[in-house]
Short mmCIF file of C-alpha atoms in Angstrom, two decimals:
data_model
loop_
_atom_site.label_atom_id
_atom_site.label_comp_id
_atom_site.label_asym_id
_atom_site.label_seq_id
_atom_site.Cartn_x
_atom_site.Cartn_y
_atom_site.Cartn_z
CA MET A 75 2.79 46.10 5.63
CA LYS A 76 1.94 42.66 6.02
CA ARG A 77 4.63 40.44 7.47
CA PRO A 78 6.90 38.83 4.68
CA ASN A 79 7.12 35.67 3.55
CA ILE A 80 10.59 34.20 4.05
CA ILE A 81 12.61 32.01 1.86
CA PHE A 82 16.26 31.08 3.09
CA ILE A 83 18.05 29.32 0.46
CA VAL A 84 21.35 27.47 1.18
CA ALA A 85 23.64 25.99 -1.24
CA ASP A 86 26.41 23.37 -0.03
CA ASP A 87 30.04 23.92 -0.52
CA LEU A 88 29.56 26.85 -2.66
CA GLY A 89 32.82 29.09 -2.89
CA TYR A 90 33.08 32.76 -2.52
CA ALA A 91 33.70 33.69 -6.17
CA ASP A 92 31.65 30.96 -7.80
CA LEU A 93 28.74 33.36 -8.72
CA GLY A 94 28.96 35.97 -11.43
CA CYS A 95 28.12 38.68 -8.77
CA TYR A 96 31.08 37.71 -6.90
CA GLY A 97 33.43 38.03 -9.54
CA GLY A 98 32.96 34.34 -10.97
CA ARG A 99 34.05 34.06 -14.61
CA ASP A 100 31.59 32.86 -17.20
CA ALA A 101 31.51 29.04 -18.08
CA ALA A 102 31.60 27.71 -21.66
CA PHE A 103 27.97 27.56 -21.71
CA GLY A 104 27.70 31.41 -20.71
CA PRO A 105 26.78 33.04 -17.30
CA VAL A 106 26.86 30.57 -14.47
CA SER A 107 24.31 32.24 -12.16
CA PRO A 108 22.31 34.86 -13.95
CA VAL A 109 19.13 34.45 -11.58
CA LEU A 110 21.20 34.97 -8.32
CA ASP A 111 23.27 37.84 -10.14
CA GLY A 112 20.01 39.21 -10.85
CA LEU A 113 18.69 39.05 -7.25
CA ALA A 114 21.89 40.52 -6.10
CA ALA A 115 21.51 43.47 -8.65
CA ASN A 116 17.94 44.10 -7.37
CA GLY A 117 18.80 43.73 -3.64
CA LEU A 118 21.78 43.59 -1.45
CA LYS A 119 25.05 41.94 -1.85
CA LEU A 120 27.18 41.51 1.41
CA THR A 121 30.97 40.95 0.85
CA GLN A 122 32.17 40.38 4.37
CA GLY A 123 29.71 37.57 5.20
CA TYR A 124 30.74 34.34 6.87
CA SER A 125 29.23 31.13 7.82
CA ASN A 126 29.31 29.95 11.46
CA SER A 127 31.86 27.08 10.46
CA PRO A 128 33.60 25.91 7.52
CA VAL A 129 31.80 22.35 7.44
CA CYS A 130 28.14 21.19 6.89
CA SER A 131 26.29 20.23 9.89
CA PRO A 132 27.75 22.66 12.69
CA THR A 133 26.71 25.58 10.42
CA ARG A 134 23.14 24.10 10.26
CA PHE A 135 22.92 23.87 14.10
CA ALA A 136 23.85 27.75 14.18
CA MET A 137 21.51 28.39 11.30
CA ILE A 138 18.33 26.73 12.95
CA THR A 139 18.89 27.94 16.37
CA ALA A 140 20.48 31.32 15.96
CA ARG A 141 23.10 30.62 18.49
CA TYR A 142 26.74 29.48 18.45
CA GLN A 143 26.69 25.77 17.42
CA TYR A 144 29.29 24.93 20.25
CA ARG A 145 26.54 24.99 22.68
CA LEU A 146 25.01 21.82 21.46
CA ARG A 147 26.89 18.42 21.57
CA GLY A 148 25.77 17.27 18.05
CA ALA A 149 27.65 20.31 16.49
CA ALA A 150 30.82 19.08 17.85
CA GLU A 151 30.76 16.55 15.01
CA GLU A 152 32.81 17.65 12.05
CA PRO A 153 30.47 16.78 10.37
CA ILE A 154 27.59 14.47 11.53
CA ARG A 155 28.16 11.11 9.76
CA SER A 156 25.83 8.93 7.94
CA SER A 157 26.85 6.20 10.34
CA SER A 158 25.14 7.98 13.07
CA ARG A 159 21.83 6.76 12.15
CA GLY A 160 20.05 5.77 15.44
CA SER A 161 22.23 7.93 17.81
CA THR A 162 20.37 9.64 20.61
CA THR A 163 22.73 12.41 21.14
CA LEU A 164 24.14 13.34 17.62
CA GLY A 165 21.37 15.81 16.59
CA LEU A 166 19.29 18.75 17.39
CA PRO A 167 17.41 18.38 20.56
CA THR A 168 13.64 18.46 19.89
CA ASP A 169 13.04 20.71 23.10
CA HIS A 170 15.27 23.47 21.88
CA PRO A 171 13.72 26.46 20.20
CA THR A 172 14.50 27.09 16.54
CA LEU A 173 13.79 29.45 13.83
CA PRO A 174 10.83 27.37 12.28
CA SER A 175 9.30 26.50 15.65
CA LEU A 176 9.48 30.25 16.76
CA LEU A 177 8.02 31.32 13.45
CA LYS A 178 5.34 28.54 13.61
CA ALA A 179 4.53 29.64 16.97
CA GLY A 180 4.23 33.19 15.52
CA GLY A 181 1.63 32.20 12.76
CA TYR A 182 3.99 31.25 10.07
CA GLN A 183 3.62 28.01 7.79
CA THR A 184 6.89 26.40 7.73
CA ALA A 185 8.60 23.91 5.34
CA LEU A 186 12.08 22.46 4.80
CA ILE A 187 12.56 21.30 1.18
CA GLY A 188 16.26 19.89 1.04
CA LYS A 189 19.09 18.90 3.29
CA TRP A 190 18.62 18.47 7.06
CA HIS A 191 21.90 17.12 8.40
CA LEU A 192 21.05 17.48 11.98
CA GLY A 193 20.26 13.77 13.08
CA TYR A 194 18.19 11.01 12.24
CA PRO A 195 14.42 9.88 13.37
CA PRO A 196 13.29 8.68 15.60
CA HIS A 197 15.31 10.91 17.93
CA PHE A 198 15.71 13.83 15.79
CA GLY A 199 14.01 15.38 12.38
CA PRO A 200 12.60 18.48 10.77
CA LEU A 201 9.01 17.65 11.83
CA ARG A 202 10.21 17.45 15.58
CA SER A 203 11.68 20.87 15.29
CA GLY A 204 9.30 23.08 14.12
CA TYR A 205 8.80 22.31 10.53
CA ASP A 206 5.33 21.60 9.20
CA GLU A 207 6.56 19.90 6.24
CA PHE A 208 9.66 18.25 5.06
CA PHE A 209 11.06 16.76 1.94
CA GLY A 210 14.63 15.98 1.33
CA PRO A 211 17.78 13.98 2.47
CA MET A 212 18.34 13.64 6.17
CA SER A 213 22.47 13.13 5.74
CA GLY A 214 25.22 15.31 4.43
CA GLY A 215 25.60 14.02 1.10
CA VAL A 216 23.59 11.94 -1.32
CA ASP A 217 23.79 10.76 -4.99
CA TYR A 218 21.92 13.12 -7.23
CA PHE A 219 19.94 10.11 -9.04
CA THR A 220 19.72 7.16 -6.58
CA HIS A 221 19.43 9.48 -3.59
CA CYS A 222 21.51 7.07 -1.61
CA ASP A 223 23.98 8.29 1.01
CA SER A 224 27.50 7.35 1.63
CA THR A 225 26.59 4.07 3.24
CA GLY A 226 24.32 2.92 0.28
CA GLN A 227 21.00 3.48 2.19
CA HIS A 228 18.26 5.68 0.42
CA ASP A 229 17.83 9.04 1.85
CA LEU A 230 15.00 10.79 0.38
CA TRP A 231 12.21 11.44 3.09
CA PHE A 232 8.78 13.06 2.86
CA GLY A 233 7.97 13.68 6.45
CA GLU A 234 9.53 10.73 8.15
CA GLN A 235 8.64 8.21 5.45
CA ASP A 236 11.21 7.00 2.84
CA LYS A 237 10.32 8.50 -0.47
CA LYS A 238 11.41 6.98 -3.69
CA GLU A 239 11.34 9.56 -6.49
CA ASP A 240 12.91 9.58 -9.93
CA GLY A 241 14.95 12.47 -11.10
CA TYR A 242 17.95 14.83 -10.75
CA LEU A 243 17.94 15.98 -6.85
CA THR A 244 18.45 19.67 -7.64
CA ASP A 245 15.67 19.69 -9.89
CA ILE A 246 13.43 17.77 -7.67
CA LEU A 247 13.98 20.08 -4.88
CA SER A 248 13.33 23.29 -7.07
CA LYS A 249 9.91 21.80 -8.43
CA ARG A 250 8.96 20.93 -5.02
CA ALA A 251 9.68 24.62 -3.67
CA VAL A 252 7.69 25.80 -6.73
CA ASP A 253 4.76 23.69 -5.68
CA TYR A 254 4.93 24.96 -2.08
CA VAL A 255 4.79 28.56 -3.25
CA GLU A 256 1.73 27.58 -5.40
CA ARG A 257 0.09 26.12 -2.47
CA MET A 258 0.99 29.00 -0.18
CA ALA A 259 -0.31 31.43 -2.74
CA VAL A 260 -3.77 29.79 -2.60
CA LYS A 261 -3.76 29.99 1.31
CA GLN A 262 -2.82 33.49 1.24
CA LYS A 263 -5.87 34.46 -1.07
CA GLN A 264 -7.96 32.60 1.53
CA GLU A 265 -6.64 33.99 4.52
CA GLU A 266 -5.95 37.47 5.61
CA GLU A 267 -2.56 36.73 6.95
CA ALA A 268 -0.91 33.25 6.06
CA PRO A 269 2.75 34.25 5.62
CA PHE A 270 5.32 31.20 5.14
CA PHE A 271 8.78 30.43 5.88
CA LEU A 272 10.53 27.99 3.31
CA SER A 273 14.03 26.59 4.09
CA LEU A 274 15.37 25.62 0.84
CA HIS A 275 18.60 23.75 1.17
CA TYR A 276 20.06 22.28 -1.82
CA THR A 277 22.78 19.87 -1.92
CA ALA A 278 24.29 21.41 -5.03
CA PRO A 279 27.25 21.90 -5.80
CA HIS A 280 28.41 19.36 -3.15
CA TRP A 281 29.97 16.09 -4.42
CA PRO A 282 29.19 13.55 -6.24
CA TRP A 283 30.06 15.62 -9.36
CA GLU A 284 26.73 14.90 -11.39
CA THR A 285 24.77 17.15 -13.81
CA ARG A 286 21.26 16.55 -14.87
CA ASP A 287 22.59 14.67 -17.70
CA ASP A 288 24.72 12.32 -15.96
CA ALA A 289 22.43 9.64 -14.72
CA GLU A 290 24.53 7.00 -16.13
CA LYS A 291 27.37 7.92 -13.92
CA ALA A 292 25.40 7.18 -10.74
CA PRO A 293 26.13 3.32 -10.54
CA THR A 294 30.10 4.33 -10.59
CA VAL A 295 29.98 6.20 -7.51
CA LYS A 296 27.45 4.55 -5.41
CA ASP A 297 30.28 3.02 -3.31
CA ASN A 298 32.31 6.19 -2.98
CA LEU A 299 30.24 9.40 -3.04
CA PHE A 300 33.27 11.65 -2.74
CA ASP A 301 33.85 10.87 -6.44
CA LEU A 302 37.39 11.14 -6.10
CA ALA A 303 38.58 10.24 -9.53
CA GLY A 304 35.51 12.45 -10.94
CA GLY A 305 34.30 15.87 -11.48
CA ASN A 306 36.14 19.09 -12.91
CA ILE A 307 35.24 22.71 -13.16
CA HIS A 308 32.87 22.33 -16.19
CA VAL A 309 30.71 19.91 -14.29
CA TYR A 310 30.94 21.91 -11.17
CA ARG A 311 29.72 25.10 -12.93
CA ARG A 312 26.86 23.26 -14.55
CA MET A 313 25.75 22.05 -11.13
CA ILE A 314 25.52 25.60 -9.97
CA HIS A 315 23.80 26.62 -13.09
CA HIS A 316 21.08 24.05 -12.50
CA MET A 317 20.60 25.20 -9.01
CA ASP A 318 20.17 28.89 -10.27
CA GLU A 319 17.62 27.79 -12.88
CA GLY A 320 15.56 26.47 -10.21
CA ILE A 321 15.74 29.45 -8.16
CA GLY A 322 14.69 31.18 -11.35
CA TRP A 323 11.55 28.84 -11.34
CA ILE A 324 10.63 29.99 -7.72
CA MET A 325 11.10 33.66 -8.45
CA ALA A 326 8.72 33.27 -11.51
CA ALA A 327 6.07 31.61 -9.25
CA LEU A 328 6.50 34.45 -6.57
CA GLU A 329 5.96 37.10 -9.34
CA LYS A 330 2.89 35.05 -10.91
CA HIS A 331 1.14 35.43 -7.60
CA GLY A 332 2.20 38.86 -6.72
CA MET A 333 4.26 37.79 -3.75
CA ALA A 334 7.75 38.74 -4.73
CA ASP A 335 7.48 42.30 -3.51
CA ASN A 336 7.03 41.24 0.19
CA THR A 337 9.07 38.02 0.31
CA LEU A 338 12.51 38.21 1.90
CA MET A 339 14.68 35.82 -0.03
CA VAL A 340 18.16 35.09 1.51
CA PHE A 341 20.80 33.05 -0.41
CA THR A 342 23.97 31.86 1.01
CA SER A 343 26.26 28.67 1.29
CA ASP A 344 26.71 26.41 4.40
CA ASN A 345 30.56 26.94 4.21
CA GLY A 346 33.38 27.78 1.99
CA GLY A 347 34.17 25.85 -1.56
CA GLU A 348 35.48 22.45 -1.97
CA ARG A 349 37.71 20.99 -4.78
CA PHE A 350 36.45 22.80 -7.88
CA SER A 351 35.39 25.74 -6.26
CA ASP A 352 36.46 29.35 -6.91
CA ASN A 353 37.33 31.20 -3.83
CA TRP A 354 39.27 34.08 -5.21
CA PRO A 355 40.87 36.12 -3.63
CA LEU A 356 40.58 33.79 -0.51
CA VAL A 357 42.72 30.99 0.18
CA GLY A 358 41.59 27.53 1.97
CA GLY A 359 38.30 25.97 1.65
CA LYS A 360 36.01 23.60 3.27
CA MET A 361 37.30 22.66 6.91
CA ASP A 362 39.67 25.89 7.25
CA LEU A 363 39.21 28.82 9.10
CA THR A 364 41.08 30.74 6.74
CA GLU A 365 38.83 33.14 4.70
CA GLY A 366 38.09 30.42 1.91
CA GLY A 367 36.41 28.40 4.42
CA ILE A 368 34.05 30.75 5.95
CA ARG A 369 33.55 33.57 3.83
CA VAL A 370 30.46 32.81 1.71
CA PRO A 371 28.22 34.85 -0.67
CA TRP A 372 25.23 36.49 1.11
CA ILE A 373 22.39 37.89 -1.04
CA ALA A 374 19.19 39.53 0.30
CA HIS A 375 16.33 40.41 -1.96
CA TRP A 376 13.15 42.06 -0.42
CA PRO A 377 11.85 44.91 -2.66
CA ALA A 378 9.44 46.21 -0.31
CA VAL A 379 12.28 46.91 2.19
CA ILE A 380 15.59 46.61 0.26
CA ALA A 381 16.85 49.26 -2.40
CA LYS A 382 18.13 47.92 -5.59
CA GLY A 383 22.21 47.68 -5.85
CA GLY A 384 23.13 47.89 -2.31
CA GLU A 385 26.44 46.35 -1.27
CA SER A 386 27.57 46.32 2.35
CA LYS A 387 30.83 45.15 4.07
CA GLN A 388 29.19 44.80 7.42
CA LEU A 389 30.48 41.70 9.22
CA CYS A 390 27.91 38.76 9.82
CA MET A 391 27.74 35.25 10.03
CA THR A 392 24.82 32.52 9.56
CA MET A 393 23.09 33.03 12.97
CA ASP A 394 22.86 36.68 12.31
CA TRP A 395 20.44 35.94 9.32
CA SER A 396 18.47 33.57 11.46
CA ALA A 397 17.89 36.57 14.07
CA THR A 398 17.14 38.87 11.07
CA MET A 399 14.15 36.79 10.13
CA LEU A 400 12.83 36.60 13.32
CA ASP A 401 12.95 40.18 13.66
CA ALA A 402 11.48 40.88 10.10
CA ALA A 403 8.63 38.63 11.13
CA GLY A 404 8.09 40.49 14.32
CA VAL A 405 8.82 37.21 16.42
CA LYS A 406 10.66 37.28 19.58
CA ALA A 407 13.09 34.49 20.77
CA ASP A 408 12.69 32.32 23.76
CA ALA A 409 14.11 33.93 26.75
CA ALA A 410 15.28 30.74 28.21
CA TYR A 411 17.57 30.56 24.93
CA PRO A 412 18.98 34.10 24.22
CA LEU A 413 20.26 34.41 20.72
CA ASP A 414 23.82 34.81 19.74
CA GLY A 415 22.76 36.00 16.19
CA VAL A 416 22.16 39.60 15.76
CA SER A 417 19.58 41.40 13.53
CA LEU A 418 20.75 42.85 10.28
CA MET A 419 17.31 44.64 9.60
CA PRO A 420 19.15 48.02 9.84
CA VAL A 421 21.49 47.12 7.17
CA LEU A 422 18.62 45.55 5.12
CA LYS A 423 16.85 48.85 5.10
CA ASP A 424 20.12 51.05 4.65
CA ALA A 425 23.19 49.35 3.03
CA LYS A 426 25.55 51.96 4.44
CA HIS A 427 24.56 51.15 7.80
CA SER A 428 27.25 49.53 9.87
CA PHE A 429 27.99 48.35 13.49
CA ARG A 430 30.71 46.42 15.27
CA ARG A 431 30.10 42.93 15.05
CA PRO A 432 33.00 40.42 16.54
CA LEU A 433 32.77 36.92 15.26
CA HIS A 434 34.47 33.67 16.82
CA TRP A 435 35.12 30.27 15.59
CA ARG A 436 36.79 27.20 16.57
CA MET A 437 37.50 23.66 15.00
CA ASN A 438 38.48 20.51 16.35
CA HIS A 439 40.28 19.68 13.08
CA ARG A 440 43.88 21.02 13.45
CA GLY A 441 43.13 22.82 16.56
CA GLN A 442 41.93 25.80 14.79
CA GLU A 443 40.72 29.09 16.44
CA ALA A 444 39.64 32.37 14.69
CA MET A 445 38.22 35.78 15.45
CA ARG A 446 37.09 38.55 13.32
CA ASP A 447 36.88 42.23 14.74
CA GLY A 448 36.69 45.11 12.32
CA ASP A 449 39.57 44.98 9.81
CA TRP A 450 41.45 42.34 11.84
CA LYS A 451 41.56 38.64 12.27
CA TYR A 452 43.26 36.50 14.59
CA LEU A 453 44.01 33.08 13.54
CA LYS A 454 45.55 29.94 15.03
CA VAL A 455 46.25 26.52 13.04
CA ASP A 456 48.33 23.68 14.19
CA GLY A 457 49.53 25.54 17.24
CA ASN A 458 50.77 28.60 14.90
CA GLU A 459 49.35 32.14 15.64
CA TYR A 460 48.51 34.63 13.04
CA LEU A 461 47.33 38.11 12.82
CA PHE A 462 46.13 39.51 9.42
CA ASN A 463 44.56 43.00 8.31
CA ILE A 464 41.84 41.36 6.07
CA PRO A 465 40.91 44.18 3.71
CA ALA A 466 44.64 45.07 3.16
CA ASP A 467 45.54 41.15 2.79
CA GLU A 468 42.42 38.89 2.08
CA ARG A 469 44.75 36.03 0.99
CA GLU A 470 46.18 36.05 4.75
CA ARG A 471 49.79 35.91 3.49
CA ALA A 472 51.21 38.69 5.60
CA ASN A 473 51.42 37.66 9.14
CA LEU A 474 51.27 40.74 11.28
CA GLY A 475 51.70 39.06 14.55
CA LYS A 476 55.43 39.97 15.11
CA LYS A 477 55.01 43.48 14.06
CA GLU A 478 51.75 44.12 16.27
CA PRO A 479 52.37 41.91 19.35
CA ASP A 480 50.08 44.00 21.39
CA ARG A 481 46.93 43.42 18.95
CA LEU A 482 47.66 39.87 18.64
CA ALA A 483 47.87 39.44 22.48
CA ALA A 484 44.57 41.40 22.83
CA MET A 485 42.69 39.56 20.11
CA ARG A 486 44.05 36.11 21.65
CA ALA A 487 42.52 37.24 25.21
CA ASP A 488 39.21 38.04 23.45
CA TRP A 489 39.13 34.70 21.66
CA LEU A 490 39.90 32.94 25.09
CA ALA A 491 37.55 34.74 26.92
CA TRP A 492 34.72 34.03 24.43
CA ASN A 493 35.61 30.10 24.42
CA ALA A 494 35.41 30.14 27.97
CA THR A 495 31.69 30.69 27.58
CA MET A 496 31.20 27.89 25.47
CA PRO A 497 31.18 24.12 26.25
CA GLY A 498 34.52 22.28 25.67
CA ILE A 499 34.92 20.03 22.93
CA PRO A 500 34.12 16.40 24.02
CA GLU A 501 36.81 13.88 23.72
CA ASP A 502 34.67 11.63 21.89
CA ALA A 503 33.92 14.19 19.11
CA THR A 504 34.93 13.10 15.63
CA VAL A 505 36.53 14.75 12.64
CA SER A 506 35.71 13.23 9.20
CA LEU A 507 37.78 13.92 6.27
CA GLY A 508 36.65 12.34 3.00
CA TYR A 509 40.14 12.80 1.39
CA SER A 510 43.84 13.65 2.14
CA VAL A 511 46.97 14.84 0.35
CA LYS A 512 47.19 10.97 -0.89
CA ASP A 513 44.22 11.90 -3.04
CA MET A 514 45.01 15.61 -4.30
CA PRO A 515 47.76 18.25 -3.59
CA GLN A 516 47.25 20.39 -0.44
CA ARG A 517 45.98 23.68 -1.29
#
């Protein structure tokens, strides 16, 4: 079998239960995510998968390097802010091997369509870190119609050139992805082997709260993209549906050219949900190391390898999928930068396969620490320690720390030993919260 094409689709701030296949309810207009639900039904769904961080840019550092984000200075920002344009330190170092650079060296065509959020040119950028092509925003969030960031600067790029383009950003990104698949199909007919790697990183359903019918709203949110007085669950679900429709366009293009069978498509979110998301049965959300901030949907579709209808409880996190893609492509990591991610290829081939996979997190925000190992989770927030049996208590309400002090101590020691292998949090690292309890009640 030829090496697969790979499409890595990442939603932005999508909640664990926002998709129908993860228990999400229908909207007034009908099913919210029929395309993604279909991919899950015809592929593999993971129910115990996590993001590397509960906030955007740190997860993206892990996603592109297949290593714990804490190893890089830029990932200490929670998250990187638009005001960091021009910084020489807050971004992905161009000499660091990446998922796209390793795949490119291995013979893949590479492209990023969508959100970058790993530093700004001239010091950083997708084209400097392994992508042959780039179209999308560099910052964390932009208006869907004006394509301006939170500072009011236009932030839509083609390569490293500012690119003005009319339209609703989610649709623009989807159509660009379809065009890329079409071009790669032509290339693959001309060459014996020309596999591609496409990162399709949507900004949906991140704020501001705009559907494709809300162009008139853009001027009212340009000075506050957090859109604190706007949005509702109906708008939010429609935003997810627009993304789902675009993924359907891409699948149709793959099927038209006979490429769907040998394309590994992976879908997830960069972190847990925000204001209008559904995280049931989890609590917390973006910026939290409770389950709602880090447990996210994971769907893998690859008909040539993955059997239909599989469901796995394998513990995994973002960087594991990056390692999996390298494994699927037959590409080795750089020996000088050993991966922290672990390949999930055995799980793709057999949904019943499982292995021990301890996971570790930390956040500057509220001094959070967390570890998941098997059924158990250690959590520390604001100096308070907790121990939860996650399968029995997914809402993390029954603190078993006093009942099982030895287990709590062992997991604390494990987390401390892991943390000692990581660089410390720099004193000048920033935490940026777009809103507080003054704007809405605490979860």
